[in-house]
CSV table of C-alpha atoms in Angstrom, one decimal:
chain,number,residue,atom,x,y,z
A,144,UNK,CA,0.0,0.0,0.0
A,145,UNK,CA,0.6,3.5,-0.8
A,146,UNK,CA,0.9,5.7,1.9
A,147,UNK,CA,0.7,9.7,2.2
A,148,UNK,CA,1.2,12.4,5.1
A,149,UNK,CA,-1.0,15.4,5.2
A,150,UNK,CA,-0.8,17.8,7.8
A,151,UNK,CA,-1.9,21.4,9.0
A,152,UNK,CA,0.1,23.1,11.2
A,153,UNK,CA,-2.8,25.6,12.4
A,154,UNK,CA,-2.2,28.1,15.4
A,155,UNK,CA,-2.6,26.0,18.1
A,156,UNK,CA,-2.6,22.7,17.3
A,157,UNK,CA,-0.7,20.6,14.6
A,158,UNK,CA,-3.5,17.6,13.0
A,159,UNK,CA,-1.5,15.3,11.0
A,160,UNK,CA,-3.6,12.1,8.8
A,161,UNK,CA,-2.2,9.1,7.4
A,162,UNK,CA,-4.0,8.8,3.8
A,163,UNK,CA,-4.2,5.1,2.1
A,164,UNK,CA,-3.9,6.6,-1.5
A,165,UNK,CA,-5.1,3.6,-3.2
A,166,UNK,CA,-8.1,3.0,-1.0
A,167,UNK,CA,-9.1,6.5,-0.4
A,168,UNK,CA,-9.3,6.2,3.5
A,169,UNK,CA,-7.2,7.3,6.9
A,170,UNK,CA,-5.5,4.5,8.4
A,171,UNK,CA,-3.7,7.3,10.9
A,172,UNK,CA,-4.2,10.1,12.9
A,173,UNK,CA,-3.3,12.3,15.7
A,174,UNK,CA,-2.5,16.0,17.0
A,175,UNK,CA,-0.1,17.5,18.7
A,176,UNK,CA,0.3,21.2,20.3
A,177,UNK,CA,1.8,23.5,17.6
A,178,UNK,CA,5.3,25.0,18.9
A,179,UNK,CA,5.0,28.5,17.5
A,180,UNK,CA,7.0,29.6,20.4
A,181,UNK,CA,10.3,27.4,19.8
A,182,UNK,CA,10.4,25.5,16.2
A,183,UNK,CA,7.3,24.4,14.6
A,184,UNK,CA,8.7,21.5,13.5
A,185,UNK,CA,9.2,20.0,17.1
A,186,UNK,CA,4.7,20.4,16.9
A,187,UNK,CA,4.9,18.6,13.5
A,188,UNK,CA,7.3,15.8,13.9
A,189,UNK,CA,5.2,14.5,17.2
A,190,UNK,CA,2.2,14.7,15.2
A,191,UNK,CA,3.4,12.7,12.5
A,192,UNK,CA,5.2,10.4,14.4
A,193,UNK,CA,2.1,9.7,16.6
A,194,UNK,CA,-0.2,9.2,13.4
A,195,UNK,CA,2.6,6.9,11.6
A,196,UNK,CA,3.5,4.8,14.6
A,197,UNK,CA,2.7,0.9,13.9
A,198,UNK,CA,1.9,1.2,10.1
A,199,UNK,CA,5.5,-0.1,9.4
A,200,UNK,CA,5.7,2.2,6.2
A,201,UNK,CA,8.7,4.7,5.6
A,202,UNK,CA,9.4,7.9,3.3
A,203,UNK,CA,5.8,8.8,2.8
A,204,UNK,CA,5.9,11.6,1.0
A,205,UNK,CA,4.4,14.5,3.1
A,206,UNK,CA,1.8,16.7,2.3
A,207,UNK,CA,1.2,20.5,4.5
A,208,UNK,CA,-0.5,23.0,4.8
A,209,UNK,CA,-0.4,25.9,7.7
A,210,UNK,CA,-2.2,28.8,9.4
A,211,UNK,CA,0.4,29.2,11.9
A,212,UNK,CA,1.9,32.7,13.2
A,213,UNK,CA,-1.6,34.2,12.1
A,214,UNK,CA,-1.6,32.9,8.3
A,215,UNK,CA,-1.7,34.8,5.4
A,216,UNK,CA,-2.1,38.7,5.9
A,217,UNK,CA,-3.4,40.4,2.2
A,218,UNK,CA,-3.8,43.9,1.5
A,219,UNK,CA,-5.8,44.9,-1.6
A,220,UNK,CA,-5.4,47.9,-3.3
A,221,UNK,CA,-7.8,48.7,-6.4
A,222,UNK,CA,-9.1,51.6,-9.3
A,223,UNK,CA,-13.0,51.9,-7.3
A,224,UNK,CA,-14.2,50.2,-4.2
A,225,UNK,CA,-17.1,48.9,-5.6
A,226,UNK,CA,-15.3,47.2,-8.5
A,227,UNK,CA,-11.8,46.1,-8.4
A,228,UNK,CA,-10.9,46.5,-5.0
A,229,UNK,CA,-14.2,44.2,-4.1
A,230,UNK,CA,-13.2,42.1,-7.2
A,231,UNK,CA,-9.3,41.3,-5.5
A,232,UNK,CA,-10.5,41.4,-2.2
A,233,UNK,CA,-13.0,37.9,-3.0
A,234,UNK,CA,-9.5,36.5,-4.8
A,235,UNK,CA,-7.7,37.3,-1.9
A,236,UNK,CA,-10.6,35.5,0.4
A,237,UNK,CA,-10.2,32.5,-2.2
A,238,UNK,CA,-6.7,32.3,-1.9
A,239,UNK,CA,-6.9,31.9,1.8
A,240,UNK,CA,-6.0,35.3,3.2
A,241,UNK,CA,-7.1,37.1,5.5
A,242,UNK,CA,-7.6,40.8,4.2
A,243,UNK,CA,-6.7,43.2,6.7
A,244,UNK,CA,-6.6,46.2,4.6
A,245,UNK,CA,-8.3,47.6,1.4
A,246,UNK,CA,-8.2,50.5,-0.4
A,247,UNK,CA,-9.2,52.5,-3.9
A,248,UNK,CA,-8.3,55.0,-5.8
A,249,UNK,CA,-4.7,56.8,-5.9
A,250,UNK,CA,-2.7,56.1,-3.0
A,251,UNK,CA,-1.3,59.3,-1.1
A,252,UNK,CA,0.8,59.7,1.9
A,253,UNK,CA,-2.2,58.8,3.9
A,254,UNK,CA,-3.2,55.9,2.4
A,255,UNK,CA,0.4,54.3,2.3
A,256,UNK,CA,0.7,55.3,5.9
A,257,UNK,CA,-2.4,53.0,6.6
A,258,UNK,CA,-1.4,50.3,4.4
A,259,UNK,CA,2.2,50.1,6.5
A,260,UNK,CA,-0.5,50.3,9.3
A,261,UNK,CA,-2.2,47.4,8.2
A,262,UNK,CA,0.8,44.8,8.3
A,263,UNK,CA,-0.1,42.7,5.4
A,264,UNK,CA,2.4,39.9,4.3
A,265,UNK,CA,1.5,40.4,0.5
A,266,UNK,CA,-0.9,43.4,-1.6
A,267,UNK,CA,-2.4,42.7,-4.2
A,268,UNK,CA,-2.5,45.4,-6.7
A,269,UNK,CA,-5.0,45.6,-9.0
A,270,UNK,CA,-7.3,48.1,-11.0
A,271,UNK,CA,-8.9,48.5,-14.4
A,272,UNK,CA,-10.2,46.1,-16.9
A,273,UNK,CA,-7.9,45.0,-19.9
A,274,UNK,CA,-7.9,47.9,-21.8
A,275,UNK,CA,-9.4,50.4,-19.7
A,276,UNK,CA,-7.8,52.9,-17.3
A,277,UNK,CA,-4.2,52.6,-16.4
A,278,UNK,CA,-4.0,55.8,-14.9
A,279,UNK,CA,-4.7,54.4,-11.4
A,280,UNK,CA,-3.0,51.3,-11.1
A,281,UNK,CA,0.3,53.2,-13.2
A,282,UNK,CA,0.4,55.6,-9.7
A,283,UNK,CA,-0.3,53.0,-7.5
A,284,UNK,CA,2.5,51.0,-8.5
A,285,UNK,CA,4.8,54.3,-8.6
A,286,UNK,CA,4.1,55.3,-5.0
A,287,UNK,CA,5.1,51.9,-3.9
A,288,UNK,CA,8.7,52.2,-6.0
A,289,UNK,CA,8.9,55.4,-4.6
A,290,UNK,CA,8.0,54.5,-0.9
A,291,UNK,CA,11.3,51.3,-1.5
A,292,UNK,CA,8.5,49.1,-0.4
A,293,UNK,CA,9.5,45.7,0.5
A,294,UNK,CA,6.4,43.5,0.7
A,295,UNK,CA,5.6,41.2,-1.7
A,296,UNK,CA,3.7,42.6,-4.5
A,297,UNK,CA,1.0,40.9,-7.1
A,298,UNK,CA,0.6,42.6,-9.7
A,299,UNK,CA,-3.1,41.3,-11.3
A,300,UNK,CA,-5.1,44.6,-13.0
A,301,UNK,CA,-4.9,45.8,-16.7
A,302,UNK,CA,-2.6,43.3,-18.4
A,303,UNK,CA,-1.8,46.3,-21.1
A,304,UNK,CA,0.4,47.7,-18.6
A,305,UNK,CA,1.7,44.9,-16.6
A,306,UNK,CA,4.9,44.2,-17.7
A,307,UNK,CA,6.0,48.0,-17.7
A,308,UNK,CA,4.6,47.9,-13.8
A,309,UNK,CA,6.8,44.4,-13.4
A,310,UNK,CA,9.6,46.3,-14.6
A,311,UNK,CA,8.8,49.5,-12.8
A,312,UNK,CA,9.0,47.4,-8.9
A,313,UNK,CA,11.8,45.1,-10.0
A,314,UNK,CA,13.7,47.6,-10.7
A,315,UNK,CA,12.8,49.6,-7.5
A,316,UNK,CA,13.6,45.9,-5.3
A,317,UNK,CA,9.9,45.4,-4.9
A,318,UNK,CA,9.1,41.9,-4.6
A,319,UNK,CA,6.2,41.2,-7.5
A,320,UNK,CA,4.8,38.9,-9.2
A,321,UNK,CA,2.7,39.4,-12.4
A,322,UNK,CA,-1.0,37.3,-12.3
A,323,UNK,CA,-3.3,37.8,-15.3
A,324,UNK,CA,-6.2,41.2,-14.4
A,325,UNK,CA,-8.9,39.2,-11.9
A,326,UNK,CA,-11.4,41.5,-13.6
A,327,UNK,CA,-10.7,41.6,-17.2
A,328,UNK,CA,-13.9,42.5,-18.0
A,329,UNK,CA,-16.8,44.3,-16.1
A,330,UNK,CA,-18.7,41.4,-15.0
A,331,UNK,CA,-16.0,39.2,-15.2
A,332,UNK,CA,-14.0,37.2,-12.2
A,333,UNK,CA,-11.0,35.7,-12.9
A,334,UNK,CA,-9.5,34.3,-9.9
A,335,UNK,CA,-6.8,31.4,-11.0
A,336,UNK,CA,-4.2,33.2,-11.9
A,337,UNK,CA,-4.1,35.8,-9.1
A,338,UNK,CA,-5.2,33.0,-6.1
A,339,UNK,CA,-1.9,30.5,-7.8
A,340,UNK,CA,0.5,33.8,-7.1
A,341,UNK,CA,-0.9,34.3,-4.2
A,342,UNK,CA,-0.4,31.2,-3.0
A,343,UNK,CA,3.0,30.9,-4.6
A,344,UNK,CA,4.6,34.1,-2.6
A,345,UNK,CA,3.2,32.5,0.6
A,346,UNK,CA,5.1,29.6,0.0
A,347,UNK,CA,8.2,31.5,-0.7
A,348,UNK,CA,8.2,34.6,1.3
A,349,UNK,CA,5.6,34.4,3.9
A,350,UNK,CA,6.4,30.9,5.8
A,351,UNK,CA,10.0,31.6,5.6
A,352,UNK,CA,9.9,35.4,6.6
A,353,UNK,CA,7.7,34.4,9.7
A,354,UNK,CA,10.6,32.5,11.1
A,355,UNK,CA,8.5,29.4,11.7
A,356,UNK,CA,11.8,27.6,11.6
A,357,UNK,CA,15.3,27.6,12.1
A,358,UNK,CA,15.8,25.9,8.9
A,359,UNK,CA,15.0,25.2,5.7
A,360,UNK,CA,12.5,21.9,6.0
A,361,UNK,CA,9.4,23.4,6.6
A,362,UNK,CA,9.6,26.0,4.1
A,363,UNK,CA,10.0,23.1,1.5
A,364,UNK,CA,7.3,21.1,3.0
A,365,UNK,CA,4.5,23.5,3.3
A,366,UNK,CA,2.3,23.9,-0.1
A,367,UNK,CA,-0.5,26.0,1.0
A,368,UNK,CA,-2.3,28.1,3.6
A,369,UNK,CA,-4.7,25.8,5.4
A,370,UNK,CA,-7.9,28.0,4.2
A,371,UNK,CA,-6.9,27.9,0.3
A,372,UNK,CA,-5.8,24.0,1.0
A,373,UNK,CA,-9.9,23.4,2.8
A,374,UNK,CA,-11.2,25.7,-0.2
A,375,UNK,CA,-9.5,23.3,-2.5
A,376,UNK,CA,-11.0,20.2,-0.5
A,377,UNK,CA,-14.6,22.2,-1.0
A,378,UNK,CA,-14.3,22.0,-4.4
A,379,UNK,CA,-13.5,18.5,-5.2
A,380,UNK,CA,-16.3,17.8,-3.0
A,381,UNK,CA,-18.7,19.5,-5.0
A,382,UNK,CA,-17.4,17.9,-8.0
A,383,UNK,CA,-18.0,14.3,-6.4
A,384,UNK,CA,-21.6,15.0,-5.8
A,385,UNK,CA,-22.1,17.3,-8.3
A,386,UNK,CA,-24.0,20.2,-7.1
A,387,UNK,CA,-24.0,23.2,-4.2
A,388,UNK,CA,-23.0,22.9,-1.2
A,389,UNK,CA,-21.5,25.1,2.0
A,390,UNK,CA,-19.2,24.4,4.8
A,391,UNK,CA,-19.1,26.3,8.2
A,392,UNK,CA,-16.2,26.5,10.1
A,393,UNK,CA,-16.0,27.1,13.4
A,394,UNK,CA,-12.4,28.2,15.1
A,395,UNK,CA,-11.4,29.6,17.8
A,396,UNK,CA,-10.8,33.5,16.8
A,397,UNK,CA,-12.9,33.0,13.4
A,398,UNK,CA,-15.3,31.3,11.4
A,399,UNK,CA,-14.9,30.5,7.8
A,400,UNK,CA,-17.8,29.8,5.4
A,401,UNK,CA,-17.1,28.6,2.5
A,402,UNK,CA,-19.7,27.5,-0.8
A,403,UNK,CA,-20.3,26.3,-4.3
A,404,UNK,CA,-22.5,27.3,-6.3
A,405,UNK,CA,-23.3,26.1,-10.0
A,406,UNK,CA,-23.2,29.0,-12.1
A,407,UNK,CA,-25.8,31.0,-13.2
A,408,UNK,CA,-26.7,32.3,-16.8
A,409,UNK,CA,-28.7,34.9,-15.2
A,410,UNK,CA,-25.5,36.2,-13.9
A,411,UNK,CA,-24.3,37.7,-17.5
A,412,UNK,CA,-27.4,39.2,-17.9
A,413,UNK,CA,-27.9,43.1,-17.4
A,414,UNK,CA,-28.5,42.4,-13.9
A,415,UNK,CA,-25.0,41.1,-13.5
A,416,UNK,CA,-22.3,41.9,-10.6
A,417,UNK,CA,-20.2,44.4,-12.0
A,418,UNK,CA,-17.0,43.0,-9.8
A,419,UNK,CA,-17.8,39.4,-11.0
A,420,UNK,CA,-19.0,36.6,-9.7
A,421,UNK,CA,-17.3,34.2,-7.7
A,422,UNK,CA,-18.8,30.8,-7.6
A,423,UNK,CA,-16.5,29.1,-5.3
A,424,UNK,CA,-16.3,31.4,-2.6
A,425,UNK,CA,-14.7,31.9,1.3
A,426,UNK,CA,-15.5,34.5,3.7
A,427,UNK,CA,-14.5,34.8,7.4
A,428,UNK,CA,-16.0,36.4,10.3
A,429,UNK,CA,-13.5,38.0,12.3
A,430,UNK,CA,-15.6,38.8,15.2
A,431,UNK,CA,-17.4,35.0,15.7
A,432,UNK,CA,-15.2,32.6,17.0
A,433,UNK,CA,-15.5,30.4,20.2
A,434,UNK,CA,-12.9,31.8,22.3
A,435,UNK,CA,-10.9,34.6,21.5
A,436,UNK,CA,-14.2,36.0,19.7
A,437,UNK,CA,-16.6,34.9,21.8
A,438,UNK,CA,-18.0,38.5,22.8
A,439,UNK,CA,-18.1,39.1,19.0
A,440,UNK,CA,-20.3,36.1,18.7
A,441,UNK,CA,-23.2,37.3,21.4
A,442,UNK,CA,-22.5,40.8,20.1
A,443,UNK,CA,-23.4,39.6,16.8
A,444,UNK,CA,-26.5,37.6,18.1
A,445,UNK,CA,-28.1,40.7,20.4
A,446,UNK,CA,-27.7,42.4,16.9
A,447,UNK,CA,-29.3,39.8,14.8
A,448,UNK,CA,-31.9,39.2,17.8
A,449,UNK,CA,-30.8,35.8,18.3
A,450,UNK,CA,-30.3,36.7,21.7
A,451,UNK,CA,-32.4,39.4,24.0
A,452,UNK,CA,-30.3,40.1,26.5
A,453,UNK,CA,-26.6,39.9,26.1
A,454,UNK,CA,-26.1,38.9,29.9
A,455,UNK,CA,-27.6,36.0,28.6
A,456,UNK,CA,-24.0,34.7,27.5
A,457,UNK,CA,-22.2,37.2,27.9
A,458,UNK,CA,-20.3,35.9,31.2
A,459,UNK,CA,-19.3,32.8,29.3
A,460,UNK,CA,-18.2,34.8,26.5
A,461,UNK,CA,-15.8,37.1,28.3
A,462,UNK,CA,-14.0,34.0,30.1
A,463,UNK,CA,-13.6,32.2,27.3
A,464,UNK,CA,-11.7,35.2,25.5
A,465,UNK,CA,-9.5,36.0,28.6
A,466,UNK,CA,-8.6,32.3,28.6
A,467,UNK,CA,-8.4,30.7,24.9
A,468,UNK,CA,-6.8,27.7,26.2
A,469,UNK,CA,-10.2,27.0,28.5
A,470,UNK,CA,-11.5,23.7,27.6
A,471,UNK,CA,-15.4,22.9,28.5
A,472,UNK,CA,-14.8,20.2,31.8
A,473,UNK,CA,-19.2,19.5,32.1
A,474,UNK,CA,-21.9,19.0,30.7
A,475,UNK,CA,-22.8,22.8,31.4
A,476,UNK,CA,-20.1,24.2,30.0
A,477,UNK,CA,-19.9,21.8,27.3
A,478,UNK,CA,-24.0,23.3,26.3
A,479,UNK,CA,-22.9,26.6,26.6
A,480,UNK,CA,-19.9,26.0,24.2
A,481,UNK,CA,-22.3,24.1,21.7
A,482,UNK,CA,-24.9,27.5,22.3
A,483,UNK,CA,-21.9,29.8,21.1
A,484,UNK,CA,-20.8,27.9,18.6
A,485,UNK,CA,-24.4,27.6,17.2
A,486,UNK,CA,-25.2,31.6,17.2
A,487,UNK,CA,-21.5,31.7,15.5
A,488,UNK,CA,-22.2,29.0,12.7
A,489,UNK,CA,-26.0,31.1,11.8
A,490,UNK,CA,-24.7,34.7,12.1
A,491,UNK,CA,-21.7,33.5,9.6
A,492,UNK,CA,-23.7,31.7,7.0
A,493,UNK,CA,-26.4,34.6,7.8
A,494,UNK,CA,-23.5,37.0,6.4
A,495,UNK,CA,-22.1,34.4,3.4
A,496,UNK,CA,-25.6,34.6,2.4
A,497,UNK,CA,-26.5,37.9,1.9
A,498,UNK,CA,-23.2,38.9,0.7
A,499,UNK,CA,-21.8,41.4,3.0
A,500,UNK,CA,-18.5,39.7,3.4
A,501,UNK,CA,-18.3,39.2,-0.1
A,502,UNK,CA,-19.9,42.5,-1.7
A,503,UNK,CA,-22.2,40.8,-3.6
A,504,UNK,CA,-25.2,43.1,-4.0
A,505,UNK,CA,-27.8,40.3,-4.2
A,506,UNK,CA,-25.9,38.0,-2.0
A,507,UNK,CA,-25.3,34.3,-2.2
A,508,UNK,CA,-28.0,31.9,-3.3
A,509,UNK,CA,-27.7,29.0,-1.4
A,510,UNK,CA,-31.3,27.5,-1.5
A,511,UNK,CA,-30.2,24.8,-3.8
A,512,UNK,CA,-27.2,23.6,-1.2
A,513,UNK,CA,-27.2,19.9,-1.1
A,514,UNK,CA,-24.7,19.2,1.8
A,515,UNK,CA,-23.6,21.5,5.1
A,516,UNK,CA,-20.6,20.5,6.2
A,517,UNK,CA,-19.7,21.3,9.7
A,518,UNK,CA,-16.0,21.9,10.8
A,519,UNK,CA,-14.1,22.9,13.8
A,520,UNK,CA,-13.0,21.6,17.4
A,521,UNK,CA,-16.1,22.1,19.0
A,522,UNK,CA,-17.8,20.3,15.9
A,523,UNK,CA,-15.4,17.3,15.8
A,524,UNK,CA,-15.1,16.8,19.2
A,525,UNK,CA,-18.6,17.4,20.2
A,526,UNK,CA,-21.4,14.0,20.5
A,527,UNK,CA,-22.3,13.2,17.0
A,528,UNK,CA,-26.0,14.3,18.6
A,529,UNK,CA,-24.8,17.8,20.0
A,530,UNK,CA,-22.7,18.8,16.6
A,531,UNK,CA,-26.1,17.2,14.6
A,532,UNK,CA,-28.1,20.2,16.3
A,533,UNK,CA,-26.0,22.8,15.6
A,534,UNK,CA,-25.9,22.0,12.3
A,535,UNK,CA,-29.8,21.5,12.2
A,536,UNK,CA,-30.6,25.1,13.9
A,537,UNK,CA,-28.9,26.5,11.0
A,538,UNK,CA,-30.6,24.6,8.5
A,539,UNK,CA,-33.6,26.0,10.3
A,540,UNK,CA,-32.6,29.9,10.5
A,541,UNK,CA,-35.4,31.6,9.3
A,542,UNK,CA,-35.0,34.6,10.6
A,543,UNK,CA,-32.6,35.9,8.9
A,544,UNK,CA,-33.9,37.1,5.8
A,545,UNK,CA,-31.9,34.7,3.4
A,546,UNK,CA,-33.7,32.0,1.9
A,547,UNK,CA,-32.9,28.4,3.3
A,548,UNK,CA,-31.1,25.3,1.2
A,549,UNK,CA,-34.1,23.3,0.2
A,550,UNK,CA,-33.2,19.8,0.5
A,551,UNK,CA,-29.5,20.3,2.3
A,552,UNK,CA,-28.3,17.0,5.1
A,553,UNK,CA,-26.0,17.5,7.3
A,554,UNK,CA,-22.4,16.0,8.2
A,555,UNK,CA,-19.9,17.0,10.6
A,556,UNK,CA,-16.1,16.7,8.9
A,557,UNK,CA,-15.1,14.4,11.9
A,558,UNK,CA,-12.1,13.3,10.8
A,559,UNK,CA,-10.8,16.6,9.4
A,560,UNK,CA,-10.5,15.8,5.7
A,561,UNK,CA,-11.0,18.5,4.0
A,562,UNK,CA,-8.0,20.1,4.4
A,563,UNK,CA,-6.0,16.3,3.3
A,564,UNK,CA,-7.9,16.4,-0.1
A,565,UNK,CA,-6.9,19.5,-0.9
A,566,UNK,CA,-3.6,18.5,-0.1
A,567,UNK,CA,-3.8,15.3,-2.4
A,568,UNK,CA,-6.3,17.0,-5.0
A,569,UNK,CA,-3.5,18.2,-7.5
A,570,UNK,CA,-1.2,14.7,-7.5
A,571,UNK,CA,-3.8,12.0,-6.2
A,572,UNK,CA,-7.7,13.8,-7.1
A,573,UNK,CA,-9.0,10.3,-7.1
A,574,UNK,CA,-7.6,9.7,-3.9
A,575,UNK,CA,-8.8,12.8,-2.2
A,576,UNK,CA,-12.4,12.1,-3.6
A,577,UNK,CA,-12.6,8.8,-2.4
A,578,UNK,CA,-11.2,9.7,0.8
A,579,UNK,CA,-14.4,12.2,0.6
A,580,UNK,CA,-16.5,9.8,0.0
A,581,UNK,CA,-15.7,7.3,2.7
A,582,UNK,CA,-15.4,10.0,5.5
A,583,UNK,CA,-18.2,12.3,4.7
A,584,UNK,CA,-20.8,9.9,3.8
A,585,UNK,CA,-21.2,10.8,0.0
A,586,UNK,CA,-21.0,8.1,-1.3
């Protein structure tokens, strides 16, 4: 048998899976605290180890993915807010960043002040449609020469001007890479090229330059952030059962929703979005998370009148948040953590759905959603009857003035696989759908 690591070194704790490539299923698993705080590979290695130990195979190759010393940090700068800044800031949220900054228009001293502000590990620079204006994206690109900035740049706006733009930062030591324009035409999304350079200057400047690592090994392992590498897992899923579905994440500081939709004809009409649409899509909720966001999450609910009385959780909230490592020890503790993470999980796919996240004017529509996955700790580790209702009370949200999937079921991603087959999915794509199938029940 063929044997295959994959691993995701998140923030706090390293998960690392044994994959069976020619059957499709885990043989091995196990976790292991992530050691930010000496050498991450110290968190890795026991994980692996652990997982590996008694399957008598050796040099498995090893498949990673990671989220630790706070990910991927992207700024966005664009020609209009409403257009290409909202059209690279979805990219961004596809290619697993977390945006932290965006901005229109021409950058002044002001605005680069508050981009420096804004500490992002890459910006992605974008602005007019091939063809259109070059003004914009021509002084943007200028300003950051000028400024001798150092951050990585991707370049992704109107390709009649992007080579004299590569040129222009080269030659000023800005790090950039060239992607082809994510809105080449109004109306039109082209995420590929911009998400694959994202993803390729987070391999080569981000996990080094966080000093992760003494050495050189986990740069070469690591092949994606864990967000783009789950994203990538979403997608082969769809493609397995071929139609919608969404997946709610529920972390400790965030949650992540992620969906696919089948596209729409009506979505080239007159009617269309102007900054694209993006059928496979990620957004995340800074504010809900189940501990260090857990005031965000019954802030949140008071405001979508989930909740009457913010007292009502807000106790357990504020401990949780001054305590992330506080692990549920009852049965009371262990309702109010499945309450929180319930009013987290609505409020998000509330938010996916009506496109505030994602600055899509009519939203998300997820009424034909076959499957919800469920993912996160207090998912996995929960009673298959505990995670089952949380999952179900969002399925039944209908207050929130989005309309509901219409025939979705319900699985919780137990055995975190998400994130393997979108590891495997560019080598072994039969192996990460199988290994779908098997642990998600799609068969």
């Amino acid at each position: 048998m063929t044997f295959a690591v994959c691993a995701d070194v998140g923030s706090t704790y390293t998960k690392a899976a044994v994959v069976d490539l020619a059957a499709g299923v885990l043989v091995g698993a196990a976790a292991a605290p992530t050691t930010v705080g000496s050498d991450v590979l110290r968190g890795l290695d026991a994980a692996v180890t652990a997982a590996t130990a008694g399957l008598g195979a050796r040099d498995m190759p090893w498949y990673v993915c990671s989220s630790a010393g706070g990910g991927l940090r992207l700024a966005v700068i664009g020609y209009e807010a409403l257009v290409t800044a909202q059209a690279g800031r979805r990219v961004g949220l596809s290619a697993g960043a977390h945006v932290v900054h965006t901005a229109a228009g021409r950058l002044d001293a002001a605005a680069l002040t508050a981009l420096r502000a804004a500490r992002p590990d890459v910006v992605l620079l974008v602005g007019g449609t091939d063809g259109g204006d070059a003004d914009t994206i021509c002084h943007n690109a200028t300003r950051l020469a000028r400024a001798r900035w150092r951050t990585p740049v991707v370049l992704a706006g109107n390709a009649d001007v992007r080579a004299e733009l590569t040129g222009l930062l080269e030659a000023a030591g800005v790090p950039v890479s060239g992607a082809d324009n994510v809105l080449p035409r109004i109306g039109v999304l082209a995420p590929a090229s911009a998400r694959a350079a994202i993803r390729a200057v987070f391999l080569r400047h981000v996990i080094g330059g966080k000093r992760l690592s003494r050495g050189t090994r986990f740069t070469r392992l690591v092949r994606a952030a864990t967000p783009d590498a789950v994203l990538t897992g979403v997608e082969v899923l769809a493609d397995t059962i071929g139609g919608d579905l969404a997946v709610v994440d529920v972390g400790g500081a965030t949650t992540d929703v992620y969906s696919v939709l089948t596209p729409d004809e009506r979505a080239t009409g007159p009617g269309r979005e102007v900054a694209g649409s993006l059928w496979r899509a990620r957004t995340v909720e800074g504010d809900l998370g189940m501990r260090w966001s857990a005031p965000g999450v019954v802030r949140a609910a008071v405001e979508e009148r989930l909740l009457t009385d913010a007292d009502d959780l807000g106790e357990a909230a504020a401990r949780r948040a001054a305590d992330p490592a506080f692990l549920a020890a009852d049965d009371v503790e262990r309702a109010v953590d499945a309450r929180i993470a319930t009013l987290a999980a609505t409020v998000a796919l509330r938010r996916h759905a009506r496109g505030v996240a994602t600055g899509e004017r009519a939203g998300r529509d997820l009424r034909d959603v076959r499957l919800l996955v469920g993912s996160g700790g207090v998912l996995r580790h929960a009673p298959v009857d505990a995670s089952g209702q949380v999952l179900a009370a969002v399925l039944a949200d209908h207050g929130g003035g989005w309309a509901l999937p219409r025939a979705a079921r319900a699985v919780v991603d137990v055995d975190y696989v998400l994130a393997a087959a979108g590891l495997l999915a560019e080598e072994h794509r039969a192996a990460a759908q199988a290994l779908l199938r098997h642990h998600l029940g799609t068969q």
